[in-house]
Amino acid sequence: MSRTLSSRAVVVAAAATMAVVLTACGGTTKGSDTGPAAPGGSAAAADPDAPLQEGVKMAFLPKQLNNPYSDIEVGGGEAALKELKGEYKLVGPNDASASSQVSYINTLIQQQQDVIAVAANDPNAVCPSLNQARAAGIKVVSFDSDSAKECRDAFVNQATTEGIGQALVELAKEAAGGSGEIAILSATPNATNQNAWIEVVKSELAKPENSGLKLVKTAYGNDDDQKSFQETQGLLQSFPNLKAIVSPTTVGIAAAARYISSSNYQGKVAVTGLGTPNAMREYVKNGTAAKFALWNPADIGYLAAYAGVALKSGQITGQQGEKFTAGKLGEYTIGADGEIVLGPPTVFDASNIDQFDF
Ligand code: RAM
């Protein structure tokens, strides 16, 4: 069975995703502080030869703490900070609501962290606090879900937004058997990452080659298992001709697959989207979710930590074209708008899922 969607959208990386090992990063000696960057982006020029500082205090603020995906992400950040001899901290809300992260950012400013890594629940709600942090000399890296670009120094994106959106459409098309009604089960209504992917999905669906697919609804499970489960039930009841649910969130896809697996809809409505192999294994094996995609969440946290320490050390400032080495992941070049793209996602199905354990 082929695991390849179109080459444009997704490269089936399987083990290869993890095998991008370029030169390892060397120095972690203490260097001088580069001082605060002005909010809005103008910072001192990057010094590519600046040594990576030791002792950098970096706090991770994921969308929420009770999401297995976030746990894996920040675990990668912790591992990187260990390599970099930095100080890792984890804080965050229990729900992914829009304003839930603001108080945590304010506390991190008071604690004089050197770097904040944030997966924004809302691109704008976190902005004033993030810019206060930056005015206080704290470097801000968004990861997974971007803040507005005016309020951070760099963004670690899991894959290109276009690529993820296109992959979701190809997965949905295949899951629906080529045509028919599909629905999206998203995370929260304000999530920057899901909303950006859904925009791409909609523009892909407008293309003639996808005219057989009809998006009937986008529902929001808020990255809450129970709410996602209930929203799945609602979609199935409201749209009796539904062919597939595409869920671009690890919480949503698992809840949708669990619901369908234990219902009369199994075999009639397919599930696909973005999930972790461990949460999806049984649903791949029982045929409910034959194929889905993701990247290695740990690598996002790892890359964000290296980016954060490189920012704090003055090696990069977040400008397009700057390069830095992210330990075992190798060299990265910063793209437009301070975006750093981890790499292509992996597609999982019965033929490869047992090679992955996360
Ligand atoms: C959920 C979160 C996260 C997203 C993944 C795919 O865990 O919404 O932001 O990147 O799914």
mmCIF file of C-alpha atoms and ligand atoms in Angstrom:
data_model
loop_
_atom_site.group_PDB
_atom_site.id
_atom_site.type_symbol
_atom_site.label_atom_id
_atom_site.label_comp_id
_atom_site.label_asym_id
_atom_site.label_seq_id
_atom_site.Cartn_x
_atom_site.Cartn_y
_atom_site.Cartn_z
ATOM 1 C CA MET A 1 0.000 0.000 0.000
ATOM 2 C CA SER A 2 1.284 3.416 -0.823
ATOM 3 C CA ARG A 3 1.702 5.785 2.030
ATOM 4 C CA THR A 4 2.457 8.714 -0.192
ATOM 5 C CA LEU A 5 0.011 11.526 -0.680
ATOM 6 C CA SER A 6 1.046 13.988 -3.353
ATOM 7 C CA SER A 7 4.676 14.961 -3.171
ATOM 8 C CA ARG A 8 3.578 18.577 -3.069
ATOM 9 C CA ALA A 9 1.647 18.089 0.126
ATOM 10 C CA VAL A 10 3.396 15.490 2.144
ATOM 11 C CA VAL A 11 6.594 13.604 1.987
ATOM 12 C CA VAL A 12 6.238 10.222 3.578
ATOM 13 C CA ALA A 13 9.113 10.491 5.863
ATOM 14 C CA ALA A 14 8.535 7.525 8.180
ATOM 15 C CA ALA A 15 11.846 6.930 9.870
ATOM 16 C CA ALA A 16 13.481 9.408 7.562
ATOM 17 C CA THR A 17 11.847 12.299 9.402
ATOM 18 C CA MET A 18 13.814 11.328 12.417
ATOM 19 C CA ALA A 19 16.937 10.731 10.372
ATOM 20 C CA VAL A 20 17.659 14.308 9.420
ATOM 21 C CA VAL A 21 20.867 14.387 11.329
ATOM 22 C CA LEU A 22 23.232 17.050 10.209
ATOM 23 C CA THR A 23 26.110 18.518 12.103
ATOM 24 C CA ALA A 24 25.566 18.630 15.810
ATOM 25 C CA CYS A 25 25.774 21.938 17.548
ATOM 26 C CA GLY A 26 28.923 22.484 19.515
ATOM 27 C CA GLY A 27 29.462 25.395 21.844
ATOM 28 C CA THR A 28 27.422 26.120 24.883
ATOM 29 C CA THR A 29 29.776 28.569 26.503
ATOM 30 C CA LYS A 30 28.539 31.626 28.284
ATOM 31 C CA GLY A 31 28.425 34.725 26.119
ATOM 32 C CA SER A 32 27.220 38.253 26.591
ATOM 33 C CA ASP A 33 23.566 39.164 26.629
ATOM 34 C CA THR A 34 22.291 40.830 23.513
ATOM 35 C CA GLY A 35 19.780 43.058 25.279
ATOM 36 C CA PRO A 36 16.118 43.543 24.566
ATOM 37 C CA ALA A 37 14.642 43.597 21.105
ATOM 38 C CA ALA A 38 12.089 46.268 20.417
ATOM 39 C CA PRO A 39 8.571 44.881 20.092
ATOM 40 C CA GLY A 40 7.736 44.647 16.438
ATOM 41 C CA GLY A 41 10.965 43.066 15.454
ATOM 42 C CA SER A 42 13.884 45.484 15.181
ATOM 43 C CA ALA A 43 16.713 43.900 17.078
ATOM 44 C CA ALA A 44 20.468 44.192 17.073
ATOM 45 C CA ALA A 45 22.194 42.480 14.155
ATOM 46 C CA ALA A 46 22.658 38.744 14.491
ATOM 47 C CA ASP A 47 26.134 37.421 15.216
ATOM 48 C CA PRO A 48 26.281 33.962 13.643
ATOM 49 C CA ASP A 49 29.473 33.247 15.580
ATOM 50 C CA ALA A 50 28.027 34.128 18.959
ATOM 51 C CA PRO A 51 28.410 31.148 21.288
ATOM 52 C CA LEU A 52 25.224 29.667 22.712
ATOM 53 C CA GLN A 53 24.852 30.826 26.277
ATOM 54 C CA GLU A 54 24.602 28.400 29.159
ATOM 55 C CA GLY A 55 22.122 28.890 31.961
ATOM 56 C CA VAL A 56 19.371 30.341 29.778
ATOM 57 C CA LYS A 57 16.073 30.290 31.671
ATOM 58 C CA MET A 58 13.437 29.189 29.200
ATOM 59 C CA ALA A 59 9.788 28.666 30.034
ATOM 60 C CA PHE A 60 7.373 26.665 27.888
ATOM 61 C CA LEU A 61 3.740 27.710 27.821
ATOM 62 C CA PRO A 62 1.807 25.196 25.672
ATOM 63 C CA LYS A 63 -1.854 25.558 24.732
ATOM 64 C CA GLN A 64 -2.821 23.433 27.708
ATOM 65 C CA LEU A 65 -1.155 21.026 30.120
ATOM 66 C CA ASN A 66 -3.515 18.061 29.949
ATOM 67 C CA ASN A 67 -2.958 17.327 26.272
ATOM 68 C CA PRO A 68 -0.643 14.365 25.556
ATOM 69 C CA TYR A 69 0.576 16.135 22.435
ATOM 70 C CA SER A 70 1.717 19.140 24.476
ATOM 71 C CA ASP A 71 3.453 16.853 26.949
ATOM 72 C CA ILE A 72 5.510 15.314 24.156
ATOM 73 C CA GLU A 73 6.293 18.722 22.685
ATOM 74 C CA VAL A 74 7.596 20.217 25.894
ATOM 75 C CA GLY A 75 9.514 17.015 26.631
ATOM 76 C CA GLY A 76 11.551 17.783 23.521
ATOM 77 C CA GLY A 77 12.148 21.288 24.842
ATOM 78 C CA GLU A 78 13.323 19.944 28.161
ATOM 79 C CA ALA A 79 15.733 17.542 26.456
ATOM 80 C CA ALA A 80 17.198 20.353 24.358
ATOM 81 C CA LEU A 81 17.675 22.603 27.365
ATOM 82 C CA LYS A 82 19.490 19.789 29.112
ATOM 83 C CA GLU A 83 21.885 19.587 26.166
ATOM 84 C CA LEU A 84 22.248 23.365 26.218
ATOM 85 C CA LYS A 85 22.757 23.505 29.994
ATOM 86 C CA GLY A 86 19.777 25.799 30.297
ATOM 87 C CA GLU A 87 16.965 25.958 32.852
ATOM 88 C CA TYR A 88 13.665 24.464 31.716
ATOM 89 C CA LYS A 89 10.332 25.498 33.131
ATOM 90 C CA LEU A 90 6.796 24.443 32.217
ATOM 91 C CA VAL A 91 3.649 26.399 33.003
ATOM 92 C CA GLY A 92 0.220 26.511 31.434
ATOM 93 C CA PRO A 93 -3.548 26.395 31.738
ATOM 94 C CA ASN A 94 -5.710 23.296 31.903
ATOM 95 C CA ASP A 95 -7.931 24.502 29.096
ATOM 96 C CA ALA A 96 -7.093 26.005 25.743
ATOM 97 C CA SER A 97 -9.438 28.998 25.945
ATOM 98 C CA ALA A 98 -8.411 32.253 24.305
ATOM 99 C CA SER A 99 -7.271 34.286 27.300
ATOM 100 C CA SER A 100 -6.053 31.435 29.485
ATOM 101 C CA GLN A 101 -2.348 32.117 28.937
ATOM 102 C CA VAL A 102 -2.095 35.811 29.773
ATOM 103 C CA SER A 103 -1.621 35.506 33.525
ATOM 104 C CA TYR A 104 1.115 32.919 33.001
ATOM 105 C CA ILE A 105 3.033 35.269 30.712
ATOM 106 C CA ASN A 106 2.790 38.066 33.263
ATOM 107 C CA THR A 107 4.175 35.792 35.955
ATOM 108 C CA LEU A 108 7.033 34.677 33.701
ATOM 109 C CA ILE A 109 7.948 38.334 33.157
ATOM 110 C CA GLN A 110 8.060 38.895 36.899
ATOM 111 C CA GLN A 111 10.237 35.830 37.264
ATOM 112 C CA GLN A 112 12.668 37.277 34.721
ATOM 113 C CA GLN A 113 12.790 34.332 32.415
ATOM 114 C CA ASP A 114 15.201 34.725 29.498
ATOM 115 C CA VAL A 115 12.973 33.083 26.886
ATOM 116 C CA ILE A 116 9.275 32.274 26.683
ATOM 117 C CA ALA A 117 8.078 29.632 24.225
ATOM 118 C CA VAL A 118 4.338 29.851 23.681
ATOM 119 C CA ALA A 119 1.788 27.873 21.648
ATOM 120 C CA ALA A 120 -0.859 30.560 21.421
ATOM 121 C CA ASN A 121 -4.494 29.773 22.116
ATOM 122 C CA ASP A 122 -5.402 33.028 20.438
ATOM 123 C CA PRO A 123 -3.053 35.014 18.224
ATOM 124 C CA ASN A 124 -4.019 38.367 19.715
ATOM 125 C CA ALA A 125 -4.974 37.696 23.336
ATOM 126 C CA VAL A 126 -1.364 36.984 24.277
ATOM 127 C CA CYS A 127 0.081 39.893 22.326
ATOM 128 C CA PRO A 128 0.226 42.717 24.869
ATOM 129 C CA SER A 129 1.851 40.486 27.501
ATOM 130 C CA LEU A 130 4.302 38.990 25.036
ATOM 131 C CA ASN A 131 5.380 42.441 23.957
ATOM 132 C CA GLN A 132 5.790 43.462 27.584
ATOM 133 C CA ALA A 133 8.037 40.453 27.966
ATOM 134 C CA ARG A 134 10.052 41.471 24.920
ATOM 135 C CA ALA A 135 10.371 45.035 26.186
ATOM 136 C CA ALA A 136 11.830 43.514 29.350
ATOM 137 C CA GLY A 137 14.489 41.721 27.293
ATOM 138 C CA ILE A 138 12.797 38.343 27.154
ATOM 139 C CA LYS A 139 12.974 36.541 23.810
ATOM 140 C CA VAL A 140 9.686 35.075 22.625
ATOM 141 C CA VAL A 141 9.387 32.010 20.419
ATOM 142 C CA SER A 142 5.959 30.825 19.386
ATOM 143 C CA PHE A 143 5.711 27.163 18.515
ATOM 144 C CA ASP A 144 2.904 24.917 17.209
ATOM 145 C CA SER A 145 0.315 27.738 17.212
ATOM 146 C CA ASP A 146 1.562 31.217 16.367
ATOM 147 C CA SER A 147 0.832 34.477 18.097
ATOM 148 C CA ALA A 148 0.429 37.527 15.905
ATOM 149 C CA LYS A 149 3.848 37.976 14.363
ATOM 150 C CA GLU A 150 4.309 41.420 15.913
ATOM 151 C CA CYS A 151 4.569 39.865 19.348
ATOM 152 C CA ARG A 152 7.253 37.250 18.979
ATOM 153 C CA ASP A 153 10.788 36.955 17.673
ATOM 154 C CA ALA A 154 10.369 33.676 15.790
ATOM 155 C CA PHE A 155 7.767 30.978 15.135
ATOM 156 C CA VAL A 156 8.567 27.272 15.033
ATOM 157 C CA ASN A 157 6.017 25.767 12.676
ATOM 158 C CA GLN A 158 5.617 21.986 12.529
ATOM 159 C CA ALA A 159 5.407 21.959 8.742
ATOM 160 C CA THR A 160 4.331 24.552 6.226
ATOM 161 C CA THR A 161 0.770 25.714 6.737
ATOM 162 C CA GLU A 162 0.066 25.107 3.048
ATOM 163 C CA GLY A 163 1.510 21.619 3.217
ATOM 164 C CA ILE A 164 -0.571 20.657 6.243
ATOM 165 C CA GLY A 165 -3.766 22.046 4.705
ATOM 166 C CA GLN A 166 -3.155 20.244 1.441
ATOM 167 C CA ALA A 167 -2.363 17.017 3.260
ATOM 168 C CA LEU A 168 -5.614 17.275 5.193
ATOM 169 C CA VAL A 169 -7.596 17.579 1.968
ATOM 170 C CA GLU A 170 -5.843 14.634 0.373
ATOM 171 C CA LEU A 171 -6.395 12.536 3.484
ATOM 172 C CA ALA A 172 -10.062 13.592 3.600
ATOM 173 C CA LYS A 173 -10.550 12.817 -0.059
ATOM 174 C CA GLU A 174 -9.102 9.377 0.314
ATOM 175 C CA ALA A 175 -11.059 8.718 3.514
ATOM 176 C CA ALA A 176 -14.302 9.779 1.800
ATOM 177 C CA GLY A 177 -13.586 7.497 -1.138
ATOM 178 C CA GLY A 178 -13.006 10.387 -3.539
ATOM 179 C CA SER A 179 -16.173 12.409 -3.056
ATOM 180 C CA GLY A 180 -19.053 13.208 -0.734
ATOM 181 C CA GLU A 181 -19.737 15.144 2.442
ATOM 182 C CA ILE A 182 -16.959 15.810 4.910
ATOM 183 C CA ALA A 183 -16.869 17.695 8.185
ATOM 184 C CA ILE A 184 -14.031 19.209 10.155
ATOM 185 C CA LEU A 185 -13.714 18.614 13.895
ATOM 186 C CA SER A 186 -11.284 21.297 15.004
ATOM 187 C CA ALA A 187 -9.762 22.378 18.304
ATOM 188 C CA THR A 188 -10.754 25.782 19.719
ATOM 189 C CA PRO A 189 -12.370 28.435 17.499
ATOM 190 C CA ASN A 190 -9.450 30.844 18.043
ATOM 191 C CA ALA A 191 -6.510 28.458 17.580
ATOM 192 C CA THR A 192 -4.071 30.063 15.163
ATOM 193 C CA ASN A 193 -2.718 26.809 13.793
ATOM 194 C CA GLN A 194 -6.013 25.005 13.153
ATOM 195 C CA ASN A 195 -7.583 28.130 11.682
ATOM 196 C CA ALA A 196 -4.668 28.626 9.296
ATOM 197 C CA TRP A 197 -4.875 24.988 8.181
ATOM 198 C CA ILE A 198 -8.650 25.209 7.715
ATOM 199 C CA GLU A 199 -8.207 28.264 5.486
ATOM 200 C CA VAL A 200 -5.929 26.216 3.246
ATOM 201 C CA VAL A 201 -8.402 23.318 3.307
ATOM 202 C CA LYS A 202 -11.161 25.632 2.123
ATOM 203 C CA SER A 203 -9.104 27.037 -0.719
ATOM 204 C CA GLU A 204 -8.072 23.531 -1.770
ATOM 205 C CA LEU A 205 -11.707 22.431 -1.726
ATOM 206 C CA ALA A 206 -12.547 25.305 -4.075
ATOM 207 C CA LYS A 207 -10.313 23.783 -6.741
ATOM 208 C CA PRO A 208 -11.994 21.846 -9.578
ATOM 209 C CA GLU A 209 -10.204 18.604 -8.746
ATOM 210 C CA ASN A 210 -11.850 18.623 -5.307
ATOM 211 C CA SER A 211 -15.322 19.636 -6.443
ATOM 212 C CA GLY A 212 -16.731 16.253 -5.436
ATOM 213 C CA LEU A 213 -16.022 16.965 -1.777
ATOM 214 C CA LYS A 214 -18.455 19.074 0.186
ATOM 215 C CA LEU A 215 -17.480 20.557 3.550
ATOM 216 C CA VAL A 216 -20.753 20.588 5.491
ATOM 217 C CA LYS A 217 -19.578 21.929 8.838
ATOM 218 C CA THR A 218 -16.626 22.865 11.008
ATOM 219 C CA ALA A 219 -17.266 21.862 14.604
ATOM 220 C CA TYR A 220 -15.097 22.735 17.608
ATOM 221 C CA GLY A 221 -14.191 20.220 20.284
ATOM 222 C CA ASN A 222 -11.938 22.730 22.073
ATOM 223 C CA ASP A 223 -9.156 20.152 22.418
ATOM 224 C CA ASP A 224 -11.296 18.654 25.158
ATOM 225 C CA ASP A 225 -11.907 14.920 24.847
ATOM 226 C CA GLN A 226 -15.529 14.913 26.024
ATOM 227 C CA LYS A 227 -16.536 17.961 24.004
ATOM 228 C CA SER A 228 -14.864 16.479 20.917
ATOM 229 C CA PHE A 229 -16.713 13.205 21.507
ATOM 230 C CA GLN A 230 -20.049 15.029 21.760
ATOM 231 C CA GLU A 231 -19.337 17.150 18.696
ATOM 232 C CA THR A 232 -18.624 13.960 16.758
ATOM 233 C CA GLN A 233 -21.995 12.605 17.770
ATOM 234 C CA GLY A 234 -23.621 15.872 16.688
ATOM 235 C CA LEU A 235 -21.971 15.793 13.272
ATOM 236 C CA LEU A 236 -23.046 12.201 12.671
ATOM 237 C CA GLN A 237 -26.631 12.925 13.667
ATOM 238 C CA SER A 238 -26.885 16.142 11.661
ATOM 239 C CA PHE A 239 -25.326 14.819 8.471
ATOM 240 C CA PRO A 240 -26.513 11.304 7.675
ATOM 241 C CA ASN A 241 -24.591 11.285 4.393
ATOM 242 C CA LEU A 242 -21.296 12.189 5.980
ATOM 243 C CA LYS A 243 -18.407 10.212 4.488
ATOM 244 C CA ALA A 244 -15.503 11.432 6.597
ATOM 245 C CA ILE A 245 -14.548 13.535 9.583
ATOM 246 C CA VAL A 246 -11.210 15.271 9.244
ATOM 247 C CA SER A 247 -9.842 16.432 12.567
ATOM 248 C CA PRO A 248 -6.698 18.576 12.549
ATOM 249 C CA THR A 249 -6.103 18.069 16.259
ATOM 250 C CA THR A 250 -4.736 15.109 18.171
ATOM 251 C CA VAL A 251 -7.490 15.373 20.780
ATOM 252 C CA GLY A 252 -10.300 15.627 18.234
ATOM 253 C CA ILE A 253 -9.193 12.828 15.938
ATOM 254 C CA ALA A 254 -8.847 10.351 18.808
ATOM 255 C CA ALA A 255 -12.250 11.266 20.249
ATOM 256 C CA ALA A 256 -13.926 11.011 16.829
ATOM 257 C CA ALA A 257 -12.328 7.650 16.133
ATOM 258 C CA ARG A 258 -13.329 6.355 19.570
ATOM 259 C CA TYR A 259 -16.937 7.405 19.058
ATOM 260 C CA ILE A 260 -17.211 5.903 15.611
ATOM 261 C CA SER A 261 -15.431 2.687 16.609
ATOM 262 C CA SER A 262 -18.127 1.890 19.106
ATOM 263 C CA SER A 263 -21.100 2.940 16.988
ATOM 264 C CA ASN A 264 -23.075 1.848 13.961
ATOM 265 C CA TYR A 265 -21.174 4.404 11.946
ATOM 266 C CA GLN A 266 -18.075 2.249 11.910
ATOM 267 C CA GLY A 267 -17.304 1.313 8.335
ATOM 268 C CA LYS A 268 -19.595 4.077 7.072
ATOM 269 C CA VAL A 269 -17.870 7.235 8.250
ATOM 270 C CA ALA A 270 -14.092 7.412 8.147
ATOM 271 C CA VAL A 271 -11.835 9.483 10.378
ATOM 272 C CA THR A 272 -8.608 11.189 9.400
ATOM 273 C CA GLY A 273 -6.549 14.243 10.280
ATOM 274 C CA LEU A 274 -3.656 14.815 12.660
ATOM 275 C CA GLY A 275 -3.056 12.395 15.519
ATOM 276 C CA THR A 276 -0.367 10.721 17.556
ATOM 277 C CA PRO A 277 0.448 7.130 16.596
ATOM 278 C CA ASN A 278 -0.057 5.857 20.146
ATOM 279 C CA ALA A 279 -3.537 7.362 20.452
ATOM 280 C CA MET A 280 -4.559 6.230 16.966
ATOM 281 C CA ARG A 281 -3.044 2.761 16.752
ATOM 282 C CA GLU A 282 -6.190 0.835 17.642
ATOM 283 C CA TYR A 283 -8.289 2.885 15.225
ATOM 284 C CA VAL A 284 -5.864 2.298 12.384
ATOM 285 C CA LYS A 285 -5.997 -1.400 13.129
ATOM 286 C CA ASN A 286 -9.800 -1.515 13.315
ATOM 287 C CA GLY A 287 -10.074 0.464 10.071
ATOM 288 C CA THR A 288 -11.816 3.541 11.480
ATOM 289 C CA ALA A 289 -8.869 5.809 10.745
ATOM 290 C CA ALA A 290 -6.894 4.061 8.040
ATOM 291 C CA LYS A 291 -4.527 6.944 7.513
ATOM 292 C CA PHE A 292 -3.586 10.145 9.298
ATOM 293 C CA ALA A 293 -0.596 12.438 9.584
ATOM 294 C CA LEU A 294 1.609 14.166 12.128
ATOM 295 C CA TRP A 295 5.170 15.220 12.809
ATOM 296 C CA ASN A 296 7.183 14.312 15.854
ATOM 297 C CA PRO A 297 5.884 16.732 18.499
ATOM 298 C CA ALA A 298 9.075 16.334 20.549
ATOM 299 C CA ASP A 299 11.059 17.824 17.685
ATOM 300 C CA ILE A 300 8.986 21.022 17.806
ATOM 301 C CA GLY A 301 9.836 21.613 21.453
ATOM 302 C CA TYR A 302 13.442 20.687 20.785
ATOM 303 C CA LEU A 303 13.697 23.106 17.864
ATOM 304 C CA ALA A 304 11.938 25.854 19.823
ATOM 305 C CA ALA A 305 14.442 25.482 22.656
ATOM 306 C CA TYR A 306 17.421 25.764 20.312
ATOM 307 C CA ALA A 307 15.812 28.743 18.576
ATOM 308 C CA GLY A 308 15.154 30.400 21.932
ATOM 309 C CA VAL A 309 18.691 29.965 23.172
ATOM 310 C CA ALA A 310 20.107 31.098 19.806
ATOM 311 C CA LEU A 311 17.924 34.225 20.053
ATOM 312 C CA LYS A 312 19.010 34.939 23.606
ATOM 313 C CA SER A 313 22.636 34.430 22.635
ATOM 314 C CA GLY A 314 22.380 36.865 19.731
ATOM 315 C CA GLN A 315 23.176 34.186 17.151
ATOM 316 C CA ILE A 316 19.874 34.957 15.447
ATOM 317 C CA THR A 317 17.361 37.773 15.753
ATOM 318 C CA GLY A 318 14.455 36.217 13.858
ATOM 319 C CA GLN A 319 15.188 37.827 10.510
ATOM 320 C CA GLN A 320 14.713 35.910 7.278
ATOM 321 C CA GLY A 321 17.848 34.163 6.062
ATOM 322 C CA GLU A 322 19.559 33.772 9.444
ATOM 323 C CA LYS A 323 20.811 30.265 10.144
ATOM 324 C CA PHE A 324 21.341 28.297 13.317
ATOM 325 C CA THR A 325 22.016 24.719 14.258
ATOM 326 C CA ALA A 326 19.417 22.891 16.349
ATOM 327 C CA GLY A 327 21.454 20.058 17.860
ATOM 328 C CA LYS A 328 20.550 16.656 16.437
ATOM 329 C CA LEU A 329 18.021 18.198 14.007
ATOM 330 C CA GLY A 330 20.754 20.047 12.137
ATOM 331 C CA GLU A 331 20.776 23.449 10.516
ATOM 332 C CA TYR A 332 17.704 25.620 10.005
ATOM 333 C CA THR A 333 17.250 28.834 8.058
ATOM 334 C CA ILE A 334 14.700 31.357 9.219
ATOM 335 C CA GLY A 335 12.047 32.067 6.600
ATOM 336 C CA ALA A 336 9.736 35.007 5.981
ATOM 337 C CA ASP A 337 8.093 36.524 9.052
ATOM 338 C CA GLY A 338 10.464 34.747 11.406
ATOM 339 C CA GLU A 339 9.108 31.296 10.574
ATOM 340 C CA ILE A 340 11.211 28.206 11.173
ATOM 341 C CA VAL A 341 9.700 25.086 9.605
ATOM 342 C CA LEU A 342 10.467 21.778 11.294
ATOM 343 C CA GLY A 343 9.980 19.612 8.220
ATOM 344 C CA PRO A 344 7.424 17.558 6.323
ATOM 345 C CA PRO A 345 4.826 15.565 8.247
ATOM 346 C CA THR A 346 4.727 11.804 8.314
ATOM 347 C CA VAL A 347 1.710 9.820 7.146
ATOM 348 C CA PHE A 348 0.807 6.856 9.335
ATOM 349 C CA ASP A 349 -1.150 3.779 8.361
ATOM 350 C CA ALA A 350 -1.198 0.077 9.158
ATOM 351 C CA SER A 351 2.038 -0.474 7.302
ATOM 352 C CA ASN A 352 4.189 1.818 9.446
ATOM 353 C CA ILE A 353 2.354 2.768 12.623
ATOM 354 C CA ASP A 354 4.096 0.174 14.742
ATOM 355 C CA GLN A 355 7.423 1.797 14.009
ATOM 356 C CA PHE A 356 6.382 4.794 16.082
ATOM 357 C CA ASP A 357 5.999 5.149 19.806
ATOM 358 C CA PHE A 358 4.745 8.566 20.796
HETATM 359 C C1 RAM B 1 -3.564 19.303 19.227
HETATM 360 C C2 RAM B 1 -3.276 20.766 19.402
HETATM 361 C C3 RAM B 1 -2.017 21.201 18.693
HETATM 362 C C4 RAM B 1 -1.951 20.665 17.286
HETATM 363 C C5 RAM B 1 -2.130 19.181 17.274
HETATM 364 C C6 RAM B 1 -2.106 18.604 15.878
HETATM 365 O O1 RAM B 1 -2.839 18.543 20.110
HETATM 366 O O2 RAM B 1 -4.377 21.492 18.954
HETATM 367 O O3 RAM B 1 -1.941 22.604 18.668
HETATM 368 O O4 RAM B 1 -0.765 21.038 16.675
HETATM 369 O O5 RAM B 1 -3.353 18.858 17.898
#
